[in-house]
Structure formats: C-alpha cells, structure tokens
Amino acid sequence: MKKEYDYVIVGSGLFGSVFAHEAKKAGKKCLVIDKRNHVGGNIYCENIEGINVHKYGAHIFHTNDKTLWNYVNQFVEFNNFTNSPLSLSKGKLYNLPFNMNTFYQLWGTKTPKEAKAKIEEQISRYVVEKPQNLEEQALSLVGKDIYDNFIKEYTEKQWGRKATELPSFIIKRIPIRFTFDNNYFNDTYQGIPIGGYNKLIEGLLDGIEVLTNIDYFTDRQKFNQLSEKIVYSGKIDEYFDYKLGVLEYRSLLFENEILEIENFQGNAVVNYNDSVYDFTRIIEHKHFEFGKQKKTVITKEYPQEWGHGKEAFYPINDLKNQSLFNEYKKLALKEKNVIFGGRLAEYKYYDMHQVIALALTKTKKEFK
Ligand code: UDP
C-alpha cells in the first residue's frame, strides 16, 4: 500500500529544504519535521530591533557557481555584501584575509615584491614537505609572524585543541593574496538575502508541509511508517543511537547585546585573536544588510566543547573522529530507504553553497 508521504525529511536546514523543494517539483509529497521551534536550521535569523540577527552564527553566502547563485536568487534577491573582517591582535586592528593591507600593517611592506620577500624569509625556516597538522600548514604557508598574530590563539580558542592536533585543511579556507583586497572569499558571487535568510527558507519550503517542535527520535517508528523514504540531515551518530561511539563537535555560545548606539564596530565581523578574550569574534548584524536602525545588536561568539543539550556546529575532523565517522558511514550505506545529507549527517565542514550543491546532486539522482 502506498504510504502517506514519499519523503519525511528530518531537519529543515538548507539540505532538507532544498531536497523538499526539488522533491515537490518532481511531484513528490513531503513532510518536513524539525525539532526546533522554527525552520531554517542554522541560517535562521531572529528579528531583534528590526535587525536580522544570525541566531546560530554569521552566515555569508558565497559561490563560484553561477547556477547555484541563480538558484538561491530565485527565492530572494541577494545584496552585494562583501565579507571583509578585521582581526584585533595585541591591541591593533588588521585587515583579513592575509593580503597586502595586512602585510603593510604588520611589517610596513608596500609592494608585493617586498611582502613576498618577507613571507619567503618567514617560511624558509619551516620547510615541511607535507604538513601534518594546522600549525605546520600555517607556518609553511605564511610563517611565524602571521601565525602568532592571527592564527594560533584564535584557532586554539575556536577548536579547544592545540593547533598541532588539528587537521591542516581548516586553515586552507583562508585566502592569501598579494593585492590590496580585503574580500574574505575568492568566489565570484557573494551576498546576503535582502530581508534575511528566512526568506530563502520560506521560498524553498513554500507549499510543503512542515512540522516544528517535532523530534524524529521521539517517534521514529511512526515517521518511518508514514513515508517511503526518510531524508535525514541530523547527526549521523545519533541516528544509530551512538552505538559505535559519540562523534565530537565544537559548539558555540552566543551572547547577544542590544546597544543604544547606531554603530558599534563599523564592520559586520571583527575577530579577536588574543587568548585574553574568551570569545573569537564579535558580529554586528546590521552591517550584513547595511542597516540604518537607531540601535545595534552585537553577538560575542564563545566556542565550547559540544555535549548533550548543546548545538553541534563544527565537526572535529581529526583522525580519531574521522575514522569513527567512516564506520557510521558503512552503516548508513546499508540503510536502503534513508538518504543522509548535510553537515551533521556527513560530518563535514560544509559551507552553505556546498550543502545546496550536494542536495541538488542527490535530488537529481533521486528524481532522474
Ligand atoms: N582562523 C584563524 N584566525 C582568524 C580566522 C580564522 O586562525 O582570524 C582559522 C581558525 O582555525 C578557523 C579557520 O581559520 O577555524 C577557518 O576560519 P573561517 O573564518 O572560515 O571559520 P568559520 O567562519 O567557518 O567559523
């Protein structure tokens, strides 16, 4: 007998919402459930004082893929926000990512030739054939001054682990360039949805049945029986009742403040490198949408170890966790009527555009 739904989609973040949208287009009937009291996963924004506050951390959309850019823009127009964070290090502000402005501020080098020579001199002391960890990677890419000023303390706060115990790929996310260009991303397309990210999710989920405040695990039998297939975007270890062990994540605590001033820091993102600050960055949300409100809302971001009851934000992709994930993945491959996807189900440090691309690939395969 045909079941009530073709798909029950667990989690209404980007993966689940894109899947639902594409499934509906293919004529499938979906039910999306989310344990939170709202949809959107971590891109959800809360309106405070007329400002879209990125409740689960700053999200800046960027991609090189025009098709993806057009895909998101069909639901909501994106503005031309460019992420140009600053880093406060030992009492001084510097531009990020590492570019000619940073090098000038740090060393006084004025030309690419001077800056390259300086970096060459710095990295020549750390010739590592194949960097084994984040520290080795950073030292061999940018040398000791940049590592000490902008990376080591920030990274160790962010991950709660020594930089020598972290995978090297994390630091490769940050560009290095020899132009005076403070754009944090190398991608061609970048921006924030005009009116906030909730519009993107509302567009994706338009016309689809959604239930919030529903935890799949409290009634999984029922949901499994309701649908032909489950699309699961939650934590993979939780799906298997943690039977092989618990995967580690990094969590974050967000401390919001409403300030009776128009402009607190003049920029959306300021990173606080030094370990004297327990937080890693302060986000001033109005700047994402060039807000002119009388007040401003800022958020200090305190990294924490993940534990039950906390949000799992960043997978810890070290060897130990990665091999545990690989074991879970083997189990996942045996689940015939379940599609796993997203940052938590794949235990991968995905950006938004990557999650959307992945959901589109999976749906193409599913509905071909
Ligand atoms: N990072 C750093 N200093 C900075 C910013 C980032 O050392 O000022 C390192 C840190 O380890 C971080 C990684 O680079 O986890 C990736 O940074 P990104 O800004 O991409 O992190 P996200 O915004 O995803 O938290």
Short mmCIF file of C-alpha atoms and ligand atoms in Angstrom, two decimals:
data_model
loop_
_atom_site.label_atom_id
_atom_site.label_comp_id
_atom_site.label_asym_id
_atom_site.label_seq_id
_atom_site.Cartn_x
_atom_site.Cartn_y
_atom_site.Cartn_z
CA MET A 1 0.00 0.00 0.00
CA LYS A 2 1.25 3.44 -0.86
CA LYS A 3 2.32 5.40 2.16
CA GLU A 4 1.07 8.86 3.00
CA TYR A 5 4.30 10.63 2.06
CA ASP A 6 7.04 9.90 -0.41
CA TYR A 7 9.56 11.51 1.91
CA VAL A 8 9.71 12.50 5.54
CA ILE A 9 12.54 14.98 5.73
CA VAL A 10 14.24 15.23 9.10
CA GLY A 11 15.65 18.71 9.55
CA SER A 12 14.64 21.93 7.78
CA GLY A 13 18.11 23.36 7.24
CA LEU A 14 19.45 24.01 3.76
CA PHE A 15 19.87 20.33 2.89
CA GLY A 16 16.36 19.33 3.95
CA SER A 17 14.73 22.43 2.47
CA VAL A 18 16.43 22.15 -0.93
CA PHE A 19 15.59 18.44 -1.01
CA ALA A 20 11.95 19.19 -0.17
CA HIS A 21 11.72 21.89 -2.82
CA GLU A 22 13.15 19.68 -5.55
CA ALA A 23 11.02 16.73 -4.47
CA LYS A 24 7.87 18.84 -4.68
CA LYS A 25 8.89 19.98 -8.16
CA ALA A 26 9.22 16.32 -9.12
CA GLY A 27 5.66 15.74 -7.93
CA LYS A 28 6.56 14.05 -4.66
CA LYS A 29 4.75 14.53 -1.39
CA CYS A 30 6.96 15.54 1.53
CA LEU A 31 6.65 16.20 5.20
CA VAL A 32 9.47 18.23 6.76
CA ILE A 33 9.96 17.93 10.51
CA ASP A 34 12.28 19.91 12.74
CA LYS A 35 12.95 19.62 16.44
CA ARG A 36 13.49 23.34 16.81
CA ASN A 37 10.59 25.78 17.07
CA HIS A 38 11.45 27.25 13.68
CA VAL A 39 12.62 26.17 10.23
CA GLY A 40 15.90 27.02 8.55
CA GLY A 41 18.46 25.20 10.65
CA ASN A 42 21.48 27.33 11.37
CA ILE A 43 20.73 30.01 8.81
CA TYR A 44 17.64 31.07 10.75
CA CYS A 45 17.55 34.74 11.71
CA GLU A 46 15.73 36.29 14.63
CA ASN A 47 14.42 39.80 14.24
CA ILE A 48 15.65 41.96 17.11
CA GLU A 49 15.08 45.73 16.97
CA GLY A 50 14.35 45.44 13.26
CA ILE A 51 17.70 43.73 12.63
CA ASN A 52 18.08 40.20 11.26
CA VAL A 53 20.23 38.55 13.89
CA HIS A 54 22.03 35.42 12.66
CA LYS A 55 20.96 33.34 15.64
CA TYR A 56 23.34 30.44 15.02
CA GLY A 57 26.36 32.38 13.86
CA ALA A 58 27.17 34.62 10.92
CA HIS A 59 26.30 33.20 7.52
CA ILE A 60 27.67 34.81 4.38
CA PHE A 61 26.69 33.18 1.14
CA HIS A 62 29.41 32.82 -1.49
CA THR A 63 29.92 30.63 -4.52
CA ASN A 64 31.74 30.46 -7.82
CA ASP A 65 28.91 28.59 -9.42
CA LYS A 66 26.56 30.82 -11.37
CA THR A 67 23.86 28.16 -11.44
CA LEU A 68 23.87 27.99 -7.65
CA TRP A 69 23.83 31.78 -7.40
CA ASN A 70 20.81 31.91 -9.71
CA TYR A 71 19.22 29.08 -7.77
CA VAL A 72 19.23 30.96 -4.45
CA ASN A 73 18.33 34.27 -6.09
CA GLN A 74 15.10 32.81 -7.47
CA PHE A 75 13.73 32.72 -3.92
CA VAL A 76 15.09 36.03 -2.65
CA GLU A 77 17.34 38.67 -4.13
CA PHE A 78 20.80 38.83 -2.58
CA ASN A 79 22.57 42.09 -1.77
CA ASN A 80 26.21 42.88 -2.58
CA PHE A 81 27.63 42.46 0.92
CA THR A 82 31.32 41.56 0.85
CA ASN A 83 32.84 39.99 3.91
CA SER A 84 35.92 41.98 4.94
CA PRO A 85 36.59 41.00 8.52
CA LEU A 86 39.15 42.65 10.77
CA SER A 87 41.35 40.97 13.31
CA LEU A 88 42.25 42.55 16.63
CA SER A 89 45.68 41.30 17.61
CA LYS A 90 47.72 42.61 20.53
CA GLY A 91 45.68 45.81 20.62
CA LYS A 92 45.91 46.62 16.90
CA LEU A 93 43.37 46.14 14.12
CA TYR A 94 44.41 44.39 10.91
CA ASN A 95 42.62 43.54 7.69
CA LEU A 96 41.79 39.96 6.79
CA PRO A 97 42.23 37.74 4.88
CA PHE A 98 46.02 37.88 4.67
CA ASN A 99 46.62 40.44 1.93
CA MET A 100 48.74 43.47 1.09
CA ASN A 101 46.88 45.58 3.68
CA THR A 102 47.64 43.06 6.42
CA PHE A 103 51.29 42.81 5.38
CA TYR A 104 51.63 46.60 5.36
CA GLN A 105 50.01 46.87 8.79
CA LEU A 106 52.22 44.09 10.15
CA TRP A 107 55.57 44.74 8.50
CA GLY A 108 55.28 48.02 6.61
CA THR A 109 55.86 46.26 3.26
CA LYS A 110 54.48 48.41 0.46
CA THR A 111 54.82 46.29 -2.67
CA PRO A 112 54.00 42.65 -3.48
CA LYS A 113 57.72 42.10 -4.03
CA GLU A 114 58.56 43.32 -0.53
CA ALA A 115 55.73 41.33 1.02
CA LYS A 116 56.67 38.14 -0.85
CA ALA A 117 60.28 38.50 0.22
CA LYS A 118 59.16 38.90 3.83
CA ILE A 119 56.94 35.81 3.67
CA GLU A 120 59.67 33.82 1.88
CA GLU A 121 62.07 34.70 4.68
CA GLN A 122 59.49 33.67 7.27
CA ILE A 123 58.55 30.35 5.72
CA SER A 124 62.11 29.37 4.80
CA ARG A 125 62.54 28.47 8.48
CA TYR A 126 59.74 25.94 8.28
CA VAL A 127 60.27 23.76 5.27
CA VAL A 128 57.80 20.95 5.74
CA GLU A 129 57.27 18.56 2.84
CA LYS A 130 53.77 17.51 3.73
CA PRO A 131 52.18 19.49 6.58
CA GLN A 132 50.67 17.07 9.06
CA ASN A 133 48.62 19.48 11.10
CA LEU A 134 47.22 23.01 11.17
CA GLU A 135 50.31 24.54 12.78
CA GLU A 136 52.69 23.04 10.23
CA GLN A 137 50.37 24.04 7.43
CA ALA A 138 50.10 27.64 8.63
CA LEU A 139 53.82 28.04 9.29
CA SER A 140 54.73 26.67 5.90
CA LEU A 141 52.16 28.87 4.12
CA VAL A 142 52.54 32.21 5.88
CA GLY A 143 55.30 31.90 8.50
CA LYS A 144 55.60 32.71 12.15
CA ASP A 145 54.54 36.38 12.39
CA ILE A 146 51.15 35.77 10.80
CA TYR A 147 50.72 32.52 12.65
CA ASP A 148 51.46 34.17 16.01
CA ASN A 149 49.39 37.26 15.38
CA PHE A 150 46.29 35.89 13.72
CA ILE A 151 46.10 32.13 13.81
CA LYS A 152 47.45 30.28 16.82
CA GLU A 153 45.39 31.78 19.63
CA TYR A 154 42.22 32.18 17.57
CA THR A 155 42.42 28.59 16.36
CA GLU A 156 43.11 27.12 19.78
CA LYS A 157 40.14 29.03 21.23
CA GLN A 158 37.92 28.05 18.34
CA TRP A 159 38.71 24.35 18.42
CA GLY A 160 39.71 23.85 22.08
CA ARG A 161 42.67 21.85 20.86
CA LYS A 162 46.29 22.56 20.11
CA ALA A 163 46.94 23.68 16.53
CA THR A 164 49.30 20.70 16.27
CA GLU A 165 46.33 18.37 16.88
CA LEU A 166 44.10 19.85 14.19
CA PRO A 167 43.78 18.91 10.51
CA SER A 168 45.60 21.18 8.09
CA PHE A 169 42.66 21.72 5.72
CA ILE A 170 40.95 24.09 8.16
CA ILE A 171 43.46 26.86 7.54
CA LYS A 172 43.38 26.43 3.79
CA ARG A 173 39.93 28.01 3.91
CA ILE A 174 41.56 31.42 4.35
CA PRO A 175 42.98 33.04 1.19
CA ILE A 176 46.41 34.71 0.97
CA ARG A 177 46.85 37.29 -1.73
CA PHE A 178 49.28 39.93 -2.88
CA THR A 179 46.73 42.58 -3.78
CA PHE A 180 45.13 45.19 -1.51
CA ASP A 181 41.91 43.22 -1.42
CA ASN A 182 40.09 42.60 1.87
CA ASN A 183 37.43 40.29 0.43
CA TYR A 184 37.49 37.19 2.66
CA PHE A 185 36.30 34.94 -0.16
CA ASN A 186 37.75 34.26 -3.58
CA ASP A 187 34.36 33.44 -5.08
CA THR A 188 32.71 35.45 -7.85
CA TYR A 189 29.30 35.66 -6.18
CA GLN A 190 28.67 36.77 -2.63
CA GLY A 191 25.88 38.35 -0.64
CA ILE A 192 23.15 38.21 1.98
CA PRO A 193 19.45 37.73 1.16
CA ILE A 194 17.72 41.12 1.17
CA GLY A 195 15.32 40.88 4.10
CA GLY A 196 17.20 37.97 5.68
CA TYR A 197 17.85 34.26 5.29
CA ASN A 198 14.39 33.29 6.50
CA LYS A 199 13.08 34.42 3.11
CA LEU A 200 15.29 31.88 1.40
CA ILE A 201 13.95 29.05 3.54
CA GLU A 202 10.36 30.26 3.22
CA GLY A 203 10.79 30.25 -0.55
CA LEU A 204 12.23 26.76 -0.57
CA LEU A 205 9.53 25.38 1.70
CA ASP A 206 6.65 27.17 0.04
CA GLY A 207 3.70 24.79 -0.31
CA ILE A 208 5.35 21.99 1.67
CA GLU A 209 4.00 20.51 4.89
CA VAL A 210 6.22 21.40 7.82
CA LEU A 211 6.04 20.49 11.49
CA THR A 212 8.28 22.23 14.01
CA ASN A 213 8.93 21.20 17.64
CA ILE A 214 8.96 17.58 16.48
CA ASP A 215 11.88 15.35 17.34
CA TYR A 216 12.18 12.45 14.91
CA PHE A 217 13.66 10.24 17.61
CA THR A 218 10.70 10.50 19.95
CA ASP A 219 8.50 8.84 17.31
CA ARG A 220 10.77 7.42 14.65
CA GLN A 221 8.65 4.31 14.11
CA LYS A 222 5.69 6.47 13.21
CA PHE A 223 7.64 8.63 10.76
CA ASN A 224 9.28 5.63 9.15
CA GLN A 225 5.86 4.10 8.56
CA LEU A 226 4.43 7.33 7.20
CA SER A 227 6.85 7.59 4.29
CA GLU A 228 8.52 5.60 1.56
CA LYS A 229 11.86 7.15 2.38
CA ILE A 230 13.48 9.21 5.10
CA VAL A 231 15.79 12.11 4.30
CA TYR A 232 17.98 12.56 7.33
CA SER A 233 20.08 15.66 7.95
CA GLY A 234 20.71 15.25 11.67
CA LYS A 235 23.76 13.86 13.45
CA ILE A 236 24.75 10.53 11.96
CA ASP A 237 25.84 9.04 15.29
CA GLU A 238 22.51 9.93 16.85
CA TYR A 239 20.70 8.18 14.00
CA PHE A 240 22.46 4.97 15.04
CA ASP A 241 21.87 5.56 18.76
CA TYR A 242 25.58 6.31 19.22
CA LYS A 243 26.18 2.57 19.09
CA LEU A 244 29.74 2.84 17.80
CA GLY A 245 30.62 5.83 19.97
CA VAL A 246 29.99 9.56 20.12
CA LEU A 247 31.38 11.87 17.44
CA GLU A 248 32.89 15.10 18.73
CA TYR A 249 31.78 18.55 17.67
CA ARG A 250 32.62 22.07 18.57
CA SER A 251 29.73 24.11 19.88
CA LEU A 252 29.27 27.85 20.30
CA LEU A 253 27.63 30.05 22.87
CA PHE A 254 26.22 33.30 21.51
CA GLU A 255 25.94 36.29 23.81
CA ASN A 256 23.71 38.98 22.30
CA GLU A 257 23.67 42.61 23.37
CA ILE A 258 21.35 45.37 22.20
CA LEU A 259 23.25 48.65 22.26
CA GLU A 260 21.65 52.09 22.26
CA ILE A 261 24.05 53.29 19.62
CA GLU A 262 23.86 53.23 15.86
CA ASN A 263 27.22 51.70 15.08
CA PHE A 264 29.43 49.69 17.43
CA GLN A 265 32.38 48.44 15.40
CA GLY A 266 31.85 49.74 11.88
CA ASN A 267 32.02 46.27 10.37
CA ALA A 268 30.00 43.07 10.40
CA VAL A 269 32.81 40.84 11.67
CA VAL A 270 35.74 41.58 13.97
CA ASN A 271 37.88 38.63 15.04
CA TYR A 272 39.57 38.68 18.43
CA ASN A 273 42.73 36.70 18.10
CA ASP A 274 44.22 37.06 21.56
CA SER A 275 43.54 34.43 24.21
CA VAL A 276 42.76 37.11 26.84
CA TYR A 277 39.35 37.28 25.17
CA ASP A 278 37.30 34.12 25.66
CA PHE A 279 35.28 34.87 22.54
CA THR A 280 36.62 34.54 18.99
CA ARG A 281 34.64 37.26 17.26
CA ILE A 282 32.01 39.96 17.55
CA ILE A 283 29.33 40.10 14.90
CA GLU A 284 27.41 43.33 14.35
CA HIS A 285 24.44 42.05 12.39
CA LYS A 286 23.01 45.24 10.90
CA HIS A 287 26.05 45.63 8.64
CA PHE A 288 25.14 42.47 6.71
CA GLU A 289 22.19 44.37 5.29
CA PHE A 290 23.60 47.91 5.52
CA GLY A 291 21.06 48.66 8.28
CA LYS A 292 20.36 52.20 9.41
CA GLN A 293 18.41 51.36 12.58
CA LYS A 294 18.90 53.60 15.64
CA LYS A 295 20.12 50.69 17.77
CA THR A 296 22.50 47.89 17.03
CA VAL A 297 22.75 44.22 18.04
CA ILE A 298 26.12 42.59 18.59
CA THR A 299 26.96 38.96 19.32
CA LYS A 300 30.04 37.63 21.03
CA GLU A 301 30.87 34.09 19.95
CA TYR A 302 32.27 31.79 22.64
CA PRO A 303 33.47 28.40 21.39
CA GLN A 304 32.67 25.43 23.62
CA GLU A 305 33.00 21.68 23.61
CA TRP A 306 29.82 20.04 22.40
CA GLY A 307 27.79 17.93 24.84
CA HIS A 308 24.19 16.79 25.08
CA GLY A 309 21.78 19.71 25.04
CA LYS A 310 24.20 21.92 23.08
CA GLU A 311 24.13 22.66 19.38
CA ALA A 312 26.66 20.75 17.27
CA PHE A 313 28.19 23.34 14.93
CA TYR A 314 31.58 22.17 13.73
CA PRO A 315 32.60 18.54 13.17
CA ILE A 316 36.06 17.81 14.56
CA ASN A 317 37.62 16.15 11.54
CA ASP A 318 40.68 14.75 13.27
CA LEU A 319 41.83 11.18 12.65
CA LYS A 320 40.00 9.68 15.60
CA ASN A 321 36.64 11.22 14.76
CA GLN A 322 37.04 10.75 11.05
CA SER A 323 37.61 7.02 11.41
CA LEU A 324 34.59 6.72 13.71
CA PHE A 325 32.54 8.58 11.11
CA ASN A 326 33.75 6.17 8.43
CA GLU A 327 32.35 3.30 10.47
CA TYR A 328 28.99 5.06 10.77
CA LYS A 329 29.07 5.73 7.05
CA LYS A 330 29.31 2.00 6.38
CA LEU A 331 26.14 1.53 8.42
CA ALA A 332 24.46 4.40 6.60
CA LEU A 333 25.14 2.78 3.23
CA LYS A 334 23.17 -0.25 4.39
CA GLU A 335 20.07 1.81 5.20
CA LYS A 336 18.24 1.32 1.94
CA ASN A 337 15.41 3.80 2.36
CA VAL A 338 17.29 6.62 4.00
CA ILE A 339 19.12 9.48 2.33
CA PHE A 340 21.75 11.09 4.52
CA GLY A 341 22.99 14.61 3.81
CA GLY A 342 24.27 17.87 5.26
CA ARG A 343 26.95 18.99 7.70
CA LEU A 344 25.80 16.75 10.54
CA ALA A 345 24.84 13.63 8.60
CA GLU A 346 28.07 13.72 6.59
CA TYR A 347 30.20 15.04 9.44
CA LYS A 348 31.78 17.59 7.14
CA TYR A 349 32.70 21.26 7.46
CA TYR A 350 30.41 22.36 4.61
CA ASP A 351 29.61 25.93 3.62
CA MET A 352 26.08 26.81 2.53
CA HIS A 353 26.75 26.65 -1.20
CA GLN A 354 28.29 23.20 -0.81
CA VAL A 355 25.25 21.90 1.06
CA ILE A 356 22.91 23.24 -1.62
CA ALA A 357 25.05 21.72 -4.39
CA LEU A 358 25.02 18.42 -2.59
CA ALA A 359 21.25 18.43 -2.11
CA LEU A 360 20.80 19.26 -5.80
CA THR A 361 23.08 16.40 -6.83
CA LYS A 362 21.21 13.97 -4.61
CA THR A 363 17.81 15.09 -5.83
CA LYS A 364 18.90 14.92 -9.46
CA LYS A 365 19.92 11.33 -8.90
CA GLU A 366 16.75 10.55 -6.99
CA PHE A 367 14.33 12.09 -9.49
CA LYS A 368 16.12 11.47 -12.77
N1 UDP B 1 41.22 31.36 11.69
C1 UDP B 1 42.25 31.95 12.36
N2 UDP B 1 42.20 33.31 12.57
C2 UDP B 1 41.19 34.08 12.13
C3 UDP B 1 40.14 33.45 11.43
C4 UDP B 1 40.17 32.09 11.24
O1 UDP B 1 43.18 31.30 12.76
O2 UDP B 1 41.21 35.30 12.36
C5 UDP B 1 41.28 29.88 11.48
C6 UDP B 1 40.52 29.12 12.57
O3 UDP B 1 41.17 27.91 12.83
C7 UDP B 1 39.18 28.88 11.90
C8 UDP B 1 39.61 28.62 10.46
O4 UDP B 1 40.68 29.53 10.25
O5 UDP B 1 38.52 27.78 12.46
C9 UDP B 1 38.52 28.85 9.43
O6 UDP B 1 38.04 30.17 9.55
P1 UDP B 1 36.64 30.63 8.99
O7 UDP B 1 36.55 32.11 9.15
O8 UDP B 1 36.46 30.07 7.65
O9 UDP B 1 35.66 29.92 10.02
P2 UDP B 1 34.07 29.90 10.18
O10 UDP B 1 33.57 31.24 9.73
O11 UDP B 1 33.57 28.74 9.39
O12 UDP B 1 33.90 29.71 11.65
#
